[in-house]
Amino acid sequence: ADLEKTIEYLNKEIEATTAAVAEMQNQMKRAGENREAENGDYAQTVSDQRMTQMILEKALARMKQVYAMLQAEPGAPHVQMEASKDDPGNGPASFAKYKKHAGGNRIVSMIEEVIKDSRTAEDDAIRAEQDSQVAYDNFMQDSNRAIATYGEKMTNMKSSEATSKEDLSLAQSDLKAAVASLGELHDEAGTLHKSCDFIMDTFEARQAARAAEMEALNEAKAILAGMK
């Protein structure tokens, strides 16, 4: 009974361990698929941000070039209001160009800010990708170690189960042999009992026959003695 309970317990443990390994392998598979999708998103994000930066940097360089040319043109924004040999000194015209230049500065600042934000987004994406990769690697390593441990556990349990089954088989064989021996002993006991019954049943008759034989022998001895 103990061996049967042991075998039953080992069977349940082996089934539970097998299920745990299968679940862990499924989790590893899903983690790999998620990691692949995350890496794809990361690559697309970095590509988009770098493309954005390249386009904006080209636009920014062009705008700065244009504004520099405007700054160098006659009648460029400054505070002189009177005409001179080198500067027409057109007050209203200078004021209008100054306003346009001021607006351009705001656009340049906005573009520079967008480029800065794009670089920050790229850096954040790179850090997130690195963190995700490290977490994934750790998960896979831990899972592989756990599966290896489960494998050793299953090997030991299967070995114990085989030993228990062998012991149970031997015990059952011994039990059958013992039952057969008991049967033979029972038959032999029956035969002995019949022999004993026969002896007991014929004891008095045999005793009487023996007594008669002794009496006859004694009578024969007496007759022989009288003849002398």
XYZ file of C-alpha atoms in Angstrom:
228
model
C 0.000 0.000 0.000
C 2.842 2.387 0.829
C 4.548 1.696 -2.497
C 1.302 2.278 -4.384
C 0.816 5.612 -2.589
C 4.413 6.568 -3.380
C 3.954 5.743 -7.072
C 0.679 7.697 -7.160
C 2.353 10.712 -5.508
C 5.311 10.582 -7.933
C 2.940 10.373 -10.919
C 1.125 13.521 -9.776
C 4.394 15.357 -9.152
C 5.756 14.379 -12.571
C 2.556 15.572 -14.254
C 2.631 18.875 -12.314
C 6.306 19.436 -13.142
C 5.724 18.639 -16.815
C 2.868 21.156 -16.896
C 5.044 23.779 -15.171
C 7.833 23.311 -17.727
C 5.354 23.549 -20.610
C 3.894 26.777 -19.175
C 7.352 28.246 -18.695
C 8.282 27.403 -22.273
C 5.079 29.119 -23.457
C 5.971 32.200 -21.419
C 9.444 32.217 -22.937
C 7.933 31.971 -26.406
C 5.557 34.886 -25.714
C 8.391 36.897 -24.177
C 10.465 36.343 -27.319
C 7.587 37.472 -29.532
C 7.002 40.566 -27.355
C 10.722 41.370 -27.363
C 10.796 41.124 -31.147
C 7.791 43.461 -31.439
C 9.324 45.928 -28.950
C 12.598 45.906 -30.844
C 10.729 46.608 -34.070
C 8.924 49.552 -32.453
C 12.236 50.815 -31.080
C 13.946 50.649 -34.458
C 11.040 52.487 -36.095
C 10.986 55.149 -33.371
C 14.725 55.808 -33.624
C 14.535 55.890 -37.405
C 11.621 58.360 -37.306
C 13.320 60.612 -34.763
C 16.599 60.680 -36.650
C 14.800 61.411 -39.894
C 12.917 64.222 -38.160
C 16.156 65.620 -36.794
C 17.872 65.467 -40.180
C 15.013 67.252 -41.951
C 14.664 69.916 -39.266
C 18.418 70.487 -39.052
C 18.543 71.048 -42.804
C 15.574 73.414 -42.572
C 17.149 75.177 -39.600
C 20.465 75.635 -41.382
C 18.675 77.042 -44.422
C 16.612 79.433 -42.333
C 19.659 80.653 -40.460
C 21.389 81.199 -43.793
C 18.438 83.211 -45.096
C 18.167 85.332 -41.960
C 21.886 85.978 -42.047
C 21.538 87.240 -45.605
C 18.641 89.472 -44.566
C 20.702 90.811 -41.711
C 23.467 91.743 -44.124
C 21.156 93.537 -46.647
C 20.996 97.405 -46.750
C 18.193 98.755 -44.643
C 18.607 95.836 -42.238
C 17.095 96.321 -38.828
C 19.044 98.733 -36.603
C 18.384 101.873 -34.643
C 19.679 104.503 -37.076
C 16.791 106.544 -38.468
C 18.668 109.066 -40.632
C 20.100 108.470 -44.074
C 23.862 108.193 -44.663
C 26.194 107.436 -47.551
C 26.103 103.685 -46.919
C 22.650 103.274 -45.369
C 19.439 104.719 -46.726
C 18.219 104.908 -43.175
C 14.618 104.142 -44.155
C 13.000 104.082 -40.777
C 9.684 102.389 -41.627
C 11.379 99.848 -43.953
C 13.950 98.947 -41.302
C 11.234 98.511 -38.703
C 9.290 96.160 -41.025
C 12.352 94.038 -41.706
C 13.141 93.926 -37.966
C 9.696 92.557 -37.277
C 10.149 89.872 -39.947
C 13.547 88.968 -38.512
C 12.117 88.747 -35.000
C 9.447 86.363 -36.260
C 12.131 84.273 -37.924
C 14.015 84.031 -34.640
C 10.923 82.622 -32.980
C 10.591 79.996 -35.738
C 14.268 79.089 -35.398
C 13.834 78.687 -31.628
C 10.771 76.509 -32.140
C 12.615 74.262 -34.599
C 15.581 73.987 -32.241
C 13.190 73.011 -29.450
C 11.558 70.351 -31.626
C 14.996 68.969 -32.523
C 15.889 68.874 -28.826
C 12.657 67.047 -27.989
C 13.301 64.598 -30.820
C 16.776 63.820 -29.516
C 15.327 63.347 -26.030
C 12.722 60.958 -27.437
C 15.484 59.054 -29.246
C 17.571 58.818 -26.072
C 14.524 57.652 -24.089
C 13.792 55.006 -26.713
C 17.406 53.777 -26.590
C 17.354 53.538 -22.778
C 13.981 51.761 -22.844
C 15.290 49.307 -25.435
C 18.383 48.592 -23.359
C 16.295 48.081 -20.200
C 13.871 45.804 -22.056
C 16.708 43.746 -23.510
C 18.354 43.345 -20.105
C 15.025 42.330 -18.530
C 14.403 39.856 -21.363
C 17.881 38.340 -21.064
C 17.472 37.953 -17.294
C 14.051 36.362 -17.735
C 15.363 33.878 -20.290
C 18.349 32.977 -18.123
C 16.162 32.485 -15.039
C 13.681 30.429 -17.051
C 16.397 28.208 -18.504
C 17.837 27.624 -15.033
C 14.367 26.786 -13.696
C 13.735 24.362 -16.575
C 17.094 22.691 -15.920
C 16.168 22.335 -12.232
C 12.777 20.919 -13.178
C 14.532 18.504 -15.539
C 16.767 17.196 -12.749
C 13.752 16.906 -10.459
C 11.817 14.924 -13.077
C 14.796 12.634 -13.687
C 15.041 11.887 -9.975
C 11.295 11.372 -9.631
C 11.163 9.050 -12.650
C 14.057 7.068 -11.217
C 12.271 6.832 -7.868
C 9.061 5.863 -9.639
C 10.845 3.090 -11.571
C 12.428 1.801 -8.359
C 9.089 1.909 -6.568
C 7.395 0.050 -9.418
C 10.136 -2.560 -9.390
C 9.814 -2.935 -5.626
C 6.036 -3.181 -5.987
C 6.405 -5.836 -8.682
C 8.784 -7.816 -6.466
C 6.444 -7.414 -3.506
C 3.526 -8.614 -5.595
C 5.592 -11.570 -6.827
C 6.590 -12.361 -3.248
C 2.956 -12.097 -2.219
C 1.892 -14.480 -4.960
C 4.650 -16.897 -3.946
C 3.619 -16.609 -0.315
C -0.026 -17.213 -1.207
C 0.990 -20.238 -3.289
C 3.086 -21.539 -0.384
C 0.207 -21.011 1.994
C -2.003 -22.940 -0.414
C 0.457 -25.790 -0.501
C 0.762 -25.729 3.275
C -3.002 -25.691 3.537
C -3.223 -28.735 1.265
C -0.485 -30.471 3.206
C -2.217 -29.606 6.452
C -5.416 -31.080 5.048
C -3.619 -34.280 4.140
C -1.980 -34.478 7.571
C -5.319 -33.802 9.198
C -6.857 -36.685 7.250
C -3.951 -38.927 8.246
C -4.379 -37.929 11.859
C -8.093 -38.571 11.643
C -7.387 -42.018 10.173
C -4.890 -42.805 12.892
C -7.262 -41.629 15.604
C -10.190 -43.445 14.066
C -8.258 -46.761 13.782
C -6.275 -46.428 16.983
C -8.616 -48.462 19.179
C -9.028 -51.156 16.528
C -5.277 -51.421 16.086
C -4.818 -51.465 19.856
C -7.394 -54.235 20.172
C -5.706 -56.178 17.360
C -2.351 -55.688 19.039
C -3.791 -56.904 22.357
C -5.256 -59.968 20.656
C -1.894 -60.690 19.034
C -0.167 -60.429 22.415
C -2.750 -62.705 24.075
C -2.371 -65.299 21.320
C 1.375 -65.094 21.630
C 1.149 -65.596 25.377
C -1.163 -68.561 24.934
C 1.246 -70.094 22.457
C 4.079 -69.630 24.905
C 2.036 -71.318 27.671
C 1.182 -74.298 25.480
C 4.803 -74.732 24.530
C 5.841 -74.499 28.153
C 3.271 -77.208 29.139
C 4.541 -79.569 26.469
C 7.901 -79.542 28.060
